[in-house]
Structure formats: structure tokens, C-alpha cells
Coordinates of C-alpha atoms in Angstrom, one line a residue:
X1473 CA -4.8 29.3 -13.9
X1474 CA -2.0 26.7 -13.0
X1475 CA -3.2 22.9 -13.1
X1476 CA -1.8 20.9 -10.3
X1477 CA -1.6 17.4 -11.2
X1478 CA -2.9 14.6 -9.1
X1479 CA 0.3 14.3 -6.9
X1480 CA 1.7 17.7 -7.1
X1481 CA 5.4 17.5 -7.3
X1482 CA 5.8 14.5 -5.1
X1483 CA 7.9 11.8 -6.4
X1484 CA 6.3 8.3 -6.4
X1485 CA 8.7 5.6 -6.4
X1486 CA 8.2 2.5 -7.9
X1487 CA 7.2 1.0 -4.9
X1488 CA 5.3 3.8 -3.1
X1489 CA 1.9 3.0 -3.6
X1490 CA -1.7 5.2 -3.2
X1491 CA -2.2 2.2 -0.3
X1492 CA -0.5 -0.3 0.7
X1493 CA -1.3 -4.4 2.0
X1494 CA 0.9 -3.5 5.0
X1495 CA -0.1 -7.1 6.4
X1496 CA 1.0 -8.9 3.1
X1497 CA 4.6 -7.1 3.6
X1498 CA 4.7 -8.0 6.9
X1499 CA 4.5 -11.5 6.1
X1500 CA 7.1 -11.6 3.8
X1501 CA 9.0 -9.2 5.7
X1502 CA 8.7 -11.4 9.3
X1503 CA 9.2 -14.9 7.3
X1504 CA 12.4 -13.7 6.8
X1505 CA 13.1 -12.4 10.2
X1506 CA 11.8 -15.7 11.6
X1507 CA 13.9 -18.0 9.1
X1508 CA 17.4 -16.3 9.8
X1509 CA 16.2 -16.5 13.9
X1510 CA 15.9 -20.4 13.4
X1511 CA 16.5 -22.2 10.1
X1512 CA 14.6 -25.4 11.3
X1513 CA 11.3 -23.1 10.8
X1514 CA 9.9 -24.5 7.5
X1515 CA 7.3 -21.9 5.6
X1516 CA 6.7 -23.7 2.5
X1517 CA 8.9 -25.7 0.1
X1518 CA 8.2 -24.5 -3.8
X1519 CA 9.6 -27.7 -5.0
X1520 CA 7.2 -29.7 -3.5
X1521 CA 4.1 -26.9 -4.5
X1522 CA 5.6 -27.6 -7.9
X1523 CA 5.6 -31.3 -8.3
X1524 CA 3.3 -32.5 -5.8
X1525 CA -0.3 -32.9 -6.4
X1526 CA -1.3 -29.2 -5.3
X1527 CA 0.6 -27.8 -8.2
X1528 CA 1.2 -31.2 -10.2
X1529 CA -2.0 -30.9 -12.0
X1530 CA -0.9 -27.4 -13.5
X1531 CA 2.8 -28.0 -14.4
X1532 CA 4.7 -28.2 -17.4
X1533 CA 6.5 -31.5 -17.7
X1534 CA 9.8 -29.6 -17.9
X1535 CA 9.1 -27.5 -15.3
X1536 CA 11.5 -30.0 -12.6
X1537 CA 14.3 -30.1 -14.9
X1538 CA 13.8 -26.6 -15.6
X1539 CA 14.9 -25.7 -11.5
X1540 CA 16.2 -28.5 -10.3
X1541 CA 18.9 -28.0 -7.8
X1542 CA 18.5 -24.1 -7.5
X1543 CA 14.4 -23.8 -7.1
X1544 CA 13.3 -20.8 -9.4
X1545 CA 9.2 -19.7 -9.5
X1546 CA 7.3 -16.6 -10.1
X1547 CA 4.5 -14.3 -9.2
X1548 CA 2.2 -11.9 -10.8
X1549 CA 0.7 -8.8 -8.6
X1550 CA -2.0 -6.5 -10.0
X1551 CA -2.4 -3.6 -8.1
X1552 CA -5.5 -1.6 -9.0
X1553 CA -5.2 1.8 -6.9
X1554 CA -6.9 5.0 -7.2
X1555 CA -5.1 6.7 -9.5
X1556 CA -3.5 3.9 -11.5
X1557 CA -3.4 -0.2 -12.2
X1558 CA 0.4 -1.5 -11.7
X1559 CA 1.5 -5.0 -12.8
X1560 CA 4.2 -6.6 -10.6
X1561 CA 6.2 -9.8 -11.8
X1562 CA 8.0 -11.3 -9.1
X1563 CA 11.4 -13.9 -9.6
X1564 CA 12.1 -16.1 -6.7
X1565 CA 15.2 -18.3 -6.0
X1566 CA 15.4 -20.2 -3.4
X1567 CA 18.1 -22.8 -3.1
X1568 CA 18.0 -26.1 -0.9
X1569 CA 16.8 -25.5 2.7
X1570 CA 17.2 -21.9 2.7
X1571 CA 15.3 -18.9 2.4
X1572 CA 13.5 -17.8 -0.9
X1573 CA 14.7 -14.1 -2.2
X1574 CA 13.1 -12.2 -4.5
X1575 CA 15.5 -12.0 -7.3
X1576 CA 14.2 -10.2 -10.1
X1577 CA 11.0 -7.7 -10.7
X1578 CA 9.4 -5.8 -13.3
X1579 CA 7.5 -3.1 -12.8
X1580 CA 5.1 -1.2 -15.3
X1581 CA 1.6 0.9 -14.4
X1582 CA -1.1 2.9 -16.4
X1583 CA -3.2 5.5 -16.0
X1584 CA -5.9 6.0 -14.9
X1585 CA -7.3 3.2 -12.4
X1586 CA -9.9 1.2 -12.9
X1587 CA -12.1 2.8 -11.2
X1588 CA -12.0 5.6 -14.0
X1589 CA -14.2 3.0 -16.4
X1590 CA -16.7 2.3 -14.5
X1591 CA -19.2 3.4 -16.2
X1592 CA -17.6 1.2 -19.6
X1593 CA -16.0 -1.7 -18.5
X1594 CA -15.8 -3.0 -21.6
X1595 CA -12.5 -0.1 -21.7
X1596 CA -10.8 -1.6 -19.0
X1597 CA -9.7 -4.8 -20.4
X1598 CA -7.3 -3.2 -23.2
X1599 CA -5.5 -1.7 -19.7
X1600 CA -5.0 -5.3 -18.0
X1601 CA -4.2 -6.9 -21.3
X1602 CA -1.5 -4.9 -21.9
X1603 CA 0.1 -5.5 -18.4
X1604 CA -0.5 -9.0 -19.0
X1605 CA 1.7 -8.8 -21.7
X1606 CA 4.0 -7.4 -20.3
X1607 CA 4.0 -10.9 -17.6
X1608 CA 4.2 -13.0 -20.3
X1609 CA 7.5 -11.1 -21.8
X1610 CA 9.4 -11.7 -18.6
X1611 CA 8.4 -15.2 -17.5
X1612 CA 9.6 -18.3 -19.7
X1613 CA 6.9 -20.1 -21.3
X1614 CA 7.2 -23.4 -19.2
X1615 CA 6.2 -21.5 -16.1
X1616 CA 3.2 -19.9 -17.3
X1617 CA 0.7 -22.7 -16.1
X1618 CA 2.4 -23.1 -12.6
X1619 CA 2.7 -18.8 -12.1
X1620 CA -0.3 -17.2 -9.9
X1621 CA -1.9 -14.4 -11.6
X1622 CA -3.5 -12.3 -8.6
X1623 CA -5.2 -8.4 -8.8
X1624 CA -5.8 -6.8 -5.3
X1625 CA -7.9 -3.1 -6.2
X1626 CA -7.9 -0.5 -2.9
X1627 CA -9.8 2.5 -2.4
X1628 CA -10.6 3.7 -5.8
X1629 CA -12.5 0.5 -6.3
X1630 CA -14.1 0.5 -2.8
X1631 CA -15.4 4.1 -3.1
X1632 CA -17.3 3.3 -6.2
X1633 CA -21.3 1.8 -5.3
X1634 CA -21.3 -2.2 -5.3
X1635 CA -22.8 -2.8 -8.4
X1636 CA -20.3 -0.8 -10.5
X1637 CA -17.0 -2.1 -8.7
X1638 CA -18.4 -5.8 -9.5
X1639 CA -18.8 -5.5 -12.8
X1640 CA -15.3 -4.1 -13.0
X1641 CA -13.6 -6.8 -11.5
X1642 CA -15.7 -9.4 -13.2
X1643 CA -14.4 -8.2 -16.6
X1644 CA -10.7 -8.2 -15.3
X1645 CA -11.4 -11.5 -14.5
X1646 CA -12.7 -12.5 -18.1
X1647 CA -9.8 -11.4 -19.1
X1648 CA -7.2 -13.1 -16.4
X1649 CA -9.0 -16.6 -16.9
X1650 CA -8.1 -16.3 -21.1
X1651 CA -4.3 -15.7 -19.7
X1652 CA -2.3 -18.6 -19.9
X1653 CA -1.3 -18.6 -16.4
X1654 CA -2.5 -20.1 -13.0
X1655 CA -5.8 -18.4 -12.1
X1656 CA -8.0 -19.1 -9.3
X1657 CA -11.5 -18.4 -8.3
X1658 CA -10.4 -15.9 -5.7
X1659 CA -7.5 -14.4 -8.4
X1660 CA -9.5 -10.7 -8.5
X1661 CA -11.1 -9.0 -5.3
X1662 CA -10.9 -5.7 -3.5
X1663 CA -9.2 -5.4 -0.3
X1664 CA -10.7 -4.6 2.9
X1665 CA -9.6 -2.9 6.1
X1666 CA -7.7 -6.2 7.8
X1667 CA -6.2 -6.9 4.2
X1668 CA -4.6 -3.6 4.7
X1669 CA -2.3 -3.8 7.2
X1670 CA 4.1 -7.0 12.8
X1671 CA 4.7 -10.0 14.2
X1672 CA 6.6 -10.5 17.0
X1673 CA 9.6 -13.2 16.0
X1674 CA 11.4 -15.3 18.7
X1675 CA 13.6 -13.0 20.7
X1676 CA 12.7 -10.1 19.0
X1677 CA 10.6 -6.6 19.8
X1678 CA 6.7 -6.3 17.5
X1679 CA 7.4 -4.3 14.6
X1680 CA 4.7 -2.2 13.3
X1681 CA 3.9 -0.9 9.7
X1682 CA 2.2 3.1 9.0
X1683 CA 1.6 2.9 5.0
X1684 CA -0.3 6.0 4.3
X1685 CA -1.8 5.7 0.3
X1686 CA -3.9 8.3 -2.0
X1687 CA -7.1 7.4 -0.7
X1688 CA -6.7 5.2 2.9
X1689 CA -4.6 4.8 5.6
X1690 CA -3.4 1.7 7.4
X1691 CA -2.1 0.9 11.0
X1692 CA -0.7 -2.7 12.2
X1693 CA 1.2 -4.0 14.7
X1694 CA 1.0 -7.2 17.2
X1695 CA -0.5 -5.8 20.8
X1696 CA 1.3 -7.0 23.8
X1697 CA -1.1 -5.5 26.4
X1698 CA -4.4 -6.6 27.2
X1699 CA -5.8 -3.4 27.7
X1700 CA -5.1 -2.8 23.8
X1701 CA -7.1 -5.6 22.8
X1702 CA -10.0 -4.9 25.1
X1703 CA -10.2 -1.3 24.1
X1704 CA -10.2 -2.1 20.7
X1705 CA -13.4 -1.2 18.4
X1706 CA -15.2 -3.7 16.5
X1707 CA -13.2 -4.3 13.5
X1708 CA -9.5 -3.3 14.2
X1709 CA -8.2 -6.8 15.5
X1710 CA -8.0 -9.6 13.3
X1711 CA -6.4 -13.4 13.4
X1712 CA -3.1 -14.2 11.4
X1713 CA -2.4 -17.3 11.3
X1714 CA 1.8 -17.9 11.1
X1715 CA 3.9 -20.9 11.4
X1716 CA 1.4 -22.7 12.7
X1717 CA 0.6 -20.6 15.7
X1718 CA -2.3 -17.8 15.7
X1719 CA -1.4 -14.2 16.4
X1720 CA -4.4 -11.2 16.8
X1721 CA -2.9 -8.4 15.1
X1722 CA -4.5 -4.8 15.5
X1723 CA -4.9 -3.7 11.9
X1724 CA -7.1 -1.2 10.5
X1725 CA -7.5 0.8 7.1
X1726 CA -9.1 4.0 7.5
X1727 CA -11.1 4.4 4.1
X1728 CA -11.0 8.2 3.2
X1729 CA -7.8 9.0 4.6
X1730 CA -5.4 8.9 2.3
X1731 CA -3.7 11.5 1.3
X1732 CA -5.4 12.4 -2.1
X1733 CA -8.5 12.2 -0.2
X1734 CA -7.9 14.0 2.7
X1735 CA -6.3 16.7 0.3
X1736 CA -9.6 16.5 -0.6
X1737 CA -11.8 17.0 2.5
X1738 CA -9.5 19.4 4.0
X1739 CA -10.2 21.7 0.6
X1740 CA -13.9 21.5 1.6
X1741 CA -14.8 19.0 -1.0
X1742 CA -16.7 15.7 -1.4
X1743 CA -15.6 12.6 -3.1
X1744 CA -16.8 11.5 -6.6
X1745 CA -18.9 15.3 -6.4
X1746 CA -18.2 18.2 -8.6
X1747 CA -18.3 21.2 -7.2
X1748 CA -21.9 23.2 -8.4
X1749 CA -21.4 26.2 -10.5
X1750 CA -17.9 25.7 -11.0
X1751 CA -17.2 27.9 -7.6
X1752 CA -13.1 27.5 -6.0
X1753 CA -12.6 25.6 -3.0
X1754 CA -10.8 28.0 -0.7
X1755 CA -8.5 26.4 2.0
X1756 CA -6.3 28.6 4.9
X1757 CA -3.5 25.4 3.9
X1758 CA -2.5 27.0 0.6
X1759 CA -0.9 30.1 -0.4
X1760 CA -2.9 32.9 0.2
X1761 CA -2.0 34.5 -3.7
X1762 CA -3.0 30.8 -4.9
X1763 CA -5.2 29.8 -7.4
X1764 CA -5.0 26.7 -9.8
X1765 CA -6.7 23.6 -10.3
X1766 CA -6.1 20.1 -8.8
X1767 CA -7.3 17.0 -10.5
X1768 CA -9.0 13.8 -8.5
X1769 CA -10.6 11.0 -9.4
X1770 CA -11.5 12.3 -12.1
X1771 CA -12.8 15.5 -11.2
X1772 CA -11.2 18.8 -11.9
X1773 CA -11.1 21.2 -8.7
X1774 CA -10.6 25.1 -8.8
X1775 CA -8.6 25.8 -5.9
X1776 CA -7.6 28.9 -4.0
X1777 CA -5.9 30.4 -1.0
X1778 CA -7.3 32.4 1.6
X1779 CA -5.9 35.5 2.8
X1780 CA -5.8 35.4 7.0
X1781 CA -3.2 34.9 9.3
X1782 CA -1.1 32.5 10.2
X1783 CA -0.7 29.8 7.5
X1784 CA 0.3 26.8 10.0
X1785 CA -2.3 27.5 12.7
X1786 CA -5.1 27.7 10.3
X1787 CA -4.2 24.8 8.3
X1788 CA -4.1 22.8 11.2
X1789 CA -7.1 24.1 12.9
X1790 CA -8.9 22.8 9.3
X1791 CA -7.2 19.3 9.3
X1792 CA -8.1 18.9 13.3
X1793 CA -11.8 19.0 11.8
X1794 CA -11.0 16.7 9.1
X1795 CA -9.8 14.1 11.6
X1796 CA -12.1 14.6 14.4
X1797 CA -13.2 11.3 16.0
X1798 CA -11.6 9.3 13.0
X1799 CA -9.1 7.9 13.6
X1800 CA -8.7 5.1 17.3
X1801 CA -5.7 6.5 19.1
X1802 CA -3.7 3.4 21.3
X1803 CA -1.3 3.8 23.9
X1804 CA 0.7 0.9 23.2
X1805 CA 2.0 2.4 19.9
X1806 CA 4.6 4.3 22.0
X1807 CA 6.3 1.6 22.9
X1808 CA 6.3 -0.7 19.2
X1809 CA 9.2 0.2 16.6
X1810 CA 7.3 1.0 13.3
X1811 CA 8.1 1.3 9.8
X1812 CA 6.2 4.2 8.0
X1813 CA 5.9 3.8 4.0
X1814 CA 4.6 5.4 1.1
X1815 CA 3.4 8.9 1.2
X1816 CA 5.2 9.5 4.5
X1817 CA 8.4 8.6 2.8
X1818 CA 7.9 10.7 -0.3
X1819 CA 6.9 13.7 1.9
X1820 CA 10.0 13.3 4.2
X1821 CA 12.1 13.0 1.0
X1822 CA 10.6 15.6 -0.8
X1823 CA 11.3 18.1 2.2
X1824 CA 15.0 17.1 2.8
X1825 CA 14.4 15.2 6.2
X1826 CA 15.5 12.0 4.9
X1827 CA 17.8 10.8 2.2
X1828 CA 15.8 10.3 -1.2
X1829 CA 17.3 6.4 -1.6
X1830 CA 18.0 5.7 1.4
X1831 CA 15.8 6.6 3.8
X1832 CA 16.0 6.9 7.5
X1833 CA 14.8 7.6 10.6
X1834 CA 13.3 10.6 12.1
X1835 CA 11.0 11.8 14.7
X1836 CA 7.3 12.6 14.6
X1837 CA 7.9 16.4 15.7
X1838 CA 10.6 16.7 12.4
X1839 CA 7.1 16.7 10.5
X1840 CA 5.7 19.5 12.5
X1841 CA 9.0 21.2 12.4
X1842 CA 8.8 20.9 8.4
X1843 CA 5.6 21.9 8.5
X1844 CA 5.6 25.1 10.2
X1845 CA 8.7 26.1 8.2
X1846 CA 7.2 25.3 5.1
X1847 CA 3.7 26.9 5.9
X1848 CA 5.7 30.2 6.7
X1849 CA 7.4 30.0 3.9
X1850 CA 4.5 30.0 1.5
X1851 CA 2.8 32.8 3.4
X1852 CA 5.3 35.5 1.4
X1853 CA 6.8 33.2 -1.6
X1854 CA 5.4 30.0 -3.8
X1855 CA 6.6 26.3 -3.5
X1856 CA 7.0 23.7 -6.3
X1857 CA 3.9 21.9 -4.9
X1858 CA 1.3 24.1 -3.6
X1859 CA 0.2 21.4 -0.8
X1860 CA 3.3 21.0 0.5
X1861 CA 1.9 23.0 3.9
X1862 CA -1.4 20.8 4.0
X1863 CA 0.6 17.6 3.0
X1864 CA 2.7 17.9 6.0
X1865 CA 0.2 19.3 8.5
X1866 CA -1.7 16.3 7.7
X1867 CA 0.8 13.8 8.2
X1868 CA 2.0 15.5 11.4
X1869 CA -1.6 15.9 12.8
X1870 CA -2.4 12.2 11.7
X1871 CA 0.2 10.7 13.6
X1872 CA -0.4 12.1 16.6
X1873 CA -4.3 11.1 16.4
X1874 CA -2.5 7.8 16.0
X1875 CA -0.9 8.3 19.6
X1876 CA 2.6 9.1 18.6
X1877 CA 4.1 11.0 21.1
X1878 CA 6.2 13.8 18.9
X1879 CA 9.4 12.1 20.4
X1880 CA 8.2 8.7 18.7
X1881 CA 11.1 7.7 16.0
X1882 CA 9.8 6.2 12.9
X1883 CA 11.8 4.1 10.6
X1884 CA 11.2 5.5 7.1
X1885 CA 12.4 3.0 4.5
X1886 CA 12.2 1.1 1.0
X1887 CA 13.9 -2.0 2.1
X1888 CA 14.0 -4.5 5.6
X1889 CA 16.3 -6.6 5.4
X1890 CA 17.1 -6.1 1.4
X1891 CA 13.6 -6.9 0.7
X1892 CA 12.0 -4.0 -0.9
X1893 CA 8.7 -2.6 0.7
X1894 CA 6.2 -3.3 -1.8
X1895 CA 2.9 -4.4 0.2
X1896 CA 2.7 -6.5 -3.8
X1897 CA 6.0 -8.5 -3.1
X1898 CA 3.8 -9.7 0.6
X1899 CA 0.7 -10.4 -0.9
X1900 CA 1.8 -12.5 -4.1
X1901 CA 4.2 -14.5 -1.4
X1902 CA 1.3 -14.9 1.2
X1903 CA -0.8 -16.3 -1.7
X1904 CA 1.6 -18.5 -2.9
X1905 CA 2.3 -19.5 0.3
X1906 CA -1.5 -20.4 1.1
X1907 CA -1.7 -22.4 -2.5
X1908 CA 0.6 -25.0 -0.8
X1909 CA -1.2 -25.0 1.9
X1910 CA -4.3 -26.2 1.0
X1911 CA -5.5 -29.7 1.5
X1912 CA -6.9 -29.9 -2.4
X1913 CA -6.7 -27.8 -5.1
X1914 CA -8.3 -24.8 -5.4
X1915 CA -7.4 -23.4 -8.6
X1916 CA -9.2 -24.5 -11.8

């Protein structure tokens, strides 16, 4: 019997990620769009975060001397997913008056997540020490006490019951306040839904973000119709507050589908449950001659095909059910460019309808397109990843509960602007951002 790993064959890039903080991105992402629009828009000045009394308190006494003239700083990222914990460490430079750029980062995750030692948390801290080492390796030693140290965990964490997930972060946090660099109170937490998510810059068109992880999936973008944010269910607006001007954003995670967990419900199963006497889960999305086993969260799955007509139309009559009443479907997405990341990258990528580095654009029916051809495909011969027909029926299905119209292009990239697409990169740059923000000091 074949064992298919977590991922099957996909190819995760360094900065694909089982869910992203599509709202962090953004941030970074617009800053930069709003900056190049008008210089005279001030976001935040490290210097002064550095030496003024915000930061002061923290600082090395070389640290000025140390960036003087050409401003230098750095961030830390943890990102706790469901299948793995990933340390980011950010370099920024930004010289007098201009822009900051990211201009250095290291990258290094483990396996599993943290979700896997929940039931021994006293496991988990070898994990984050070792990433933390990692940090220390690449930042110089008079930046340590001025460098935020920040872990964001997604789904894997959220799925777990309350109790479990708390004592988790509580020991990462043990271990984050014995690090030598700048921790606050707020330095560990789990994201939720509105964390998880385009702004609209002077003289420009809203640009909205689709980041589709392993176990959620997120929507955002700024609504520019009334009817959108009156028709919108409790929950999918939220407030973002941007040079110094409020914008409601509709942004929503959908918990549960993700990829690796749709994978899931689609095969008939139920997350964090084995199934009972060891029986196969038989789906009409894989090859009818398949059988294997798929690993998630954890649990090992005995999977099969199932012999019956056409592969496509039953695959797709399954993941219809999956995402029945699921997912809020707006009109106004029609008319919004968006950005689509992670999974839907890899997928287009691993299926030829975009370039592997580089990206590009394509419509929503080029996933329907792939998918039929691939589902056909498998109905007489294997594929390299044996979910290749499901993966891609998903996505295609997805998007259109979405409201996509199959004529709706999507801008599939790793970079905007040069700035990679790492929903990490946003968040550690939003949190620095809101450090020199605050009226008093906040961090310990």
C-alpha cells in the first residue's frame, strides 16, 4: 500500500504557507504602494522607535552608532501552522526619508506543528529553542534587546479544545521571555478569522488577497459598494486602521477549509478522528485502481478509489457537498483585482498553468479546464500525486462559491512590487509598526 505524504507531491515554497495573515501582507504590501504614490506619507520612522523613549528603554548603547546614517533593524516571525512551526528573521534598511525594504531573511521550519504535542508540552520547547537559535545566529548581538520576537499559530492550534492550545502557547512563551530579545505580553497568540486576511491607495483600484492554507481559507478586500457591507454576515467586516484614516475591510477565514482539511472532508473523514476498525475512505476524486494511505494531523488514513463513471463529475458532485452553505459568495469580487497565494499557486505550478518562479496570471475556468483534464487522465493511468483531481476540483469549485465568475483573472504571484508574499514579512512589519505607535511602552 503506497503512503502519500501530507502534501502529496506539491511543492511548498518557502513562502507558501498552510494559511496565510493575508491582512498582515497587505499592510506591508499597500505601505509600499501608498509611499511610492506620495513620499510625504510618513508610516513610522525606526530611528526614532530606536532611540526614543518607546524603544529607548530596551536599546543597546551602540545600537545608534551601529545604523546611523543608513537605518538597519530586524524582525523575528514564528509561524506555528498545521503541519509545521517556521521561524522567519527579517533585515530591514531603510535609508533617510525613504521606504524601508526587507533586505535580508532566513528561513528554517520543523516538523511537526505544535499542535502535534499537545498532549506533552513540555516536547515543544526543544522545537522553538532551536529556531530561536537559529535568530540569534543571524542577528548581531547589539540588536537583540531592540528585535521583536512574535509567534502567530493558525489552524492547527485553533482546532485543538481551549485548554490544550493554552497550555501550548504558554510554554512557547516561557521559552520566548528566557530569549534575549524584545518580548511583549502579546508576543504569542493564535490568529483569528479578521487576522487572516486590500486597501485602496490614492489613485489606485482595491486590490484583494485569496491565500488558501492546509487547514483555512481567507478572503479580503476593501468593499466599495454599500450593498457589500450591508449584506455582510456577522463577522466578515472588520476596521483597519491605516495612515491615520479607518478603512472596513471584508475579511474572513473560513476554519476547515484548507486544503489539507477539505482533502479531508471530501474523503469522508472527520478531523482529529480515526477512522474505527481501520476501514478505507473511498472517494469518486481518486483513481478508481487507488489505494494508499495519506497522513493528517497526525492520523494515518487508508484511502481508496471508487470505480464509477466519470471521475470529474463525481468528484465535483462530492466537493459541491463539502462546500454547501460555507462559504458567503459577494458580487463585488468581480470587479476587485486579487492576488491568490499559497496552495493556489503551487497547484497552478504543479499543473503547468503558470511558470514555477514566476508566476502569473490566469483565469478561474484554467482551473476547471486542468481539472477535467487531469480527472480524465487518472480514470485510465496514475499521476505523481494521487489528489491532483480533488486538489483542483476543489480550488475550482471554491472560487466560484467565492463569486468568481470563470472569466475572473487572478494574479498568482510570490512577489508585489519585489516584496515577497510571505503573510510573516506583513505581520512582523505591522507589529513593529504598532510598537512605535503606542503612547507608552508596552513591552516588559
Amino acid at each position: 500500500m503506497r503512503k502519500i505524504p501530507n502534501h502529496g507531491t506539491l511543492r511548498m515554497t518557502k513562502v507558501a504557507y498552510p494559511l496565510g495573515l493575508c491582512l498582515g501582507l497587505f499592510i506591508y504590501v499597500v505601505y509600499i504602494k501608498w509611499h511610492r504614490a506620495s513620499a510625504t506619507q510618513a508610516f513610522f520612522t525606526i530611528a526614532g522607535a530606536a532611540s526614543g523613549a518607546r524603544w529607548g528603554q530596551q536599546a543597546h548603547s551602540s545600537l545608534g552608532s551601529a545604523i546611523r546614517g543608513h537605518e538597519v533593524f530586524y524582525g523575528i516571525m514564528f509561524d506555528a501552522g498545521s503541519t509545521g512551526t517556521r521561524v522567519h528573521v527579517f533585515q530591514f534598511a531603510q535609508p533617510p526619508g525613504e521606504t524601508p525594504t526587507l533586505t535580508h531573511e532566513t528561513f528554517k521550519a520543523l516538523k511537526p506543528g505544535l499542535s502535534a504535542y499537545a498532549d506533552d508540552v513540555e516536547k515543544s520547547a526543544q522545537g522553538i529553542q532551536e529556531l530561536l537559535d537559529v535568530a540569534k545566529q543571524e542577528i548581531p548581538f547589539d540588536f537583540w534587546k531592540v528585535t521583536p520576537l512574535v509567534l502567530k499559530a493558525t489552524a492547527g492550534l485553533r482546532l485543538l479544545p481551549g485548554e490544550k492550545a493554552h497550555k501550548l502557547l504558554q510554554k512557547v512563551k516561557e521559552v520566548f521571555k528566557a530569549s534575549p530579545f524584545l518580548v511583549g505580553d502579546d508576543c504569542v497568540s493564535i490568529m483569528n478569522g479578521t487576522d487572516e486576511g486590500s486597501l485602496k491607495t490614492p489613485g489606485r483600484s482595491s486590490v484583494g488577497m485569496l491565500d488558501l492554507g492546509g487547514g483555512s481559507t481567507q478572503i479580503t478586500f476593501l468593499p466599495r459598494v454599500e450593498g457589500t457591507l450591508q449584506a455582510s454576515p456577522p463577522g466578515h467586516l472588520t476596521a483597519l486602521q491605516m495612515f491615520n484614516r479607518t478603512y472596513k475591510l471584508y475579511s474572513y477565514s473560513y476554519l476547515g477549509l484548507g486544503l489539507m482539511s477539505a482533502r479531508l472532508a471530501i474523503l469522508g473523514g472527520v478531523e482529529g478522528k480515526p477512522v474505527k476498525d481501520g476501514k478505507d475512505l473511498v472517494s469518486p476524486c481518486l483513481s478508481p485502481s487507488f489505494k494508499g494511505e495519506w497522513e493528517h494531523a497526525e492520523i494515518t488514513y487508508r484511502i481508496s478509489g471508487q470505480k464509477a463513471g466519470s471521475l470529474y463529475e463525481l468528484c465535483a458532485s462530492r466537493v459541491s457537498e463539502v462546500l454547501r452553505n460555507k462559504v458567503h459568495r459577494t458580487e463585488e469580487v468581480k470587479h476587485v483585482d486579487f492576488y491568490a497565494f499559497s496552495y493556489y499557486y503551487d497547484l497552478a505550478a504543479s499543473v503547468g498553468l503558470i511558470d514555477a518562479e514566476k508566476g502569473g496570471n490566469l483565469v478561474v475556468e484554467d482551473f476547471e479546464i486542468a481539472a477535467k483534464y487531469v480527472c480524465r487522465t487518472l480514470e485510465t493511468q496514475p499521476h505523481s500525486s494521487p489528489f491532483v483531481c480533488m486538489d483542483l476540483t476543489y480550488i475550482t469549485l471554491l472560487l466560484q462559491e467565492f463569486g468568481f465568475p470563470r472569466d475572473k483573472v487572478l494574479k498568482l504571484t510570490r512577489k508585489i512590487d519585489n516584496v515577497e508574499t510571505s503573510w510573516a514579512l506583513g505581520a512582523i512589519f505591522h507589529y513593529i509598526d504598532s510598537l512605535n505607535r503606542e503612547k507608552s511602552p508596552a513591552l516588559k
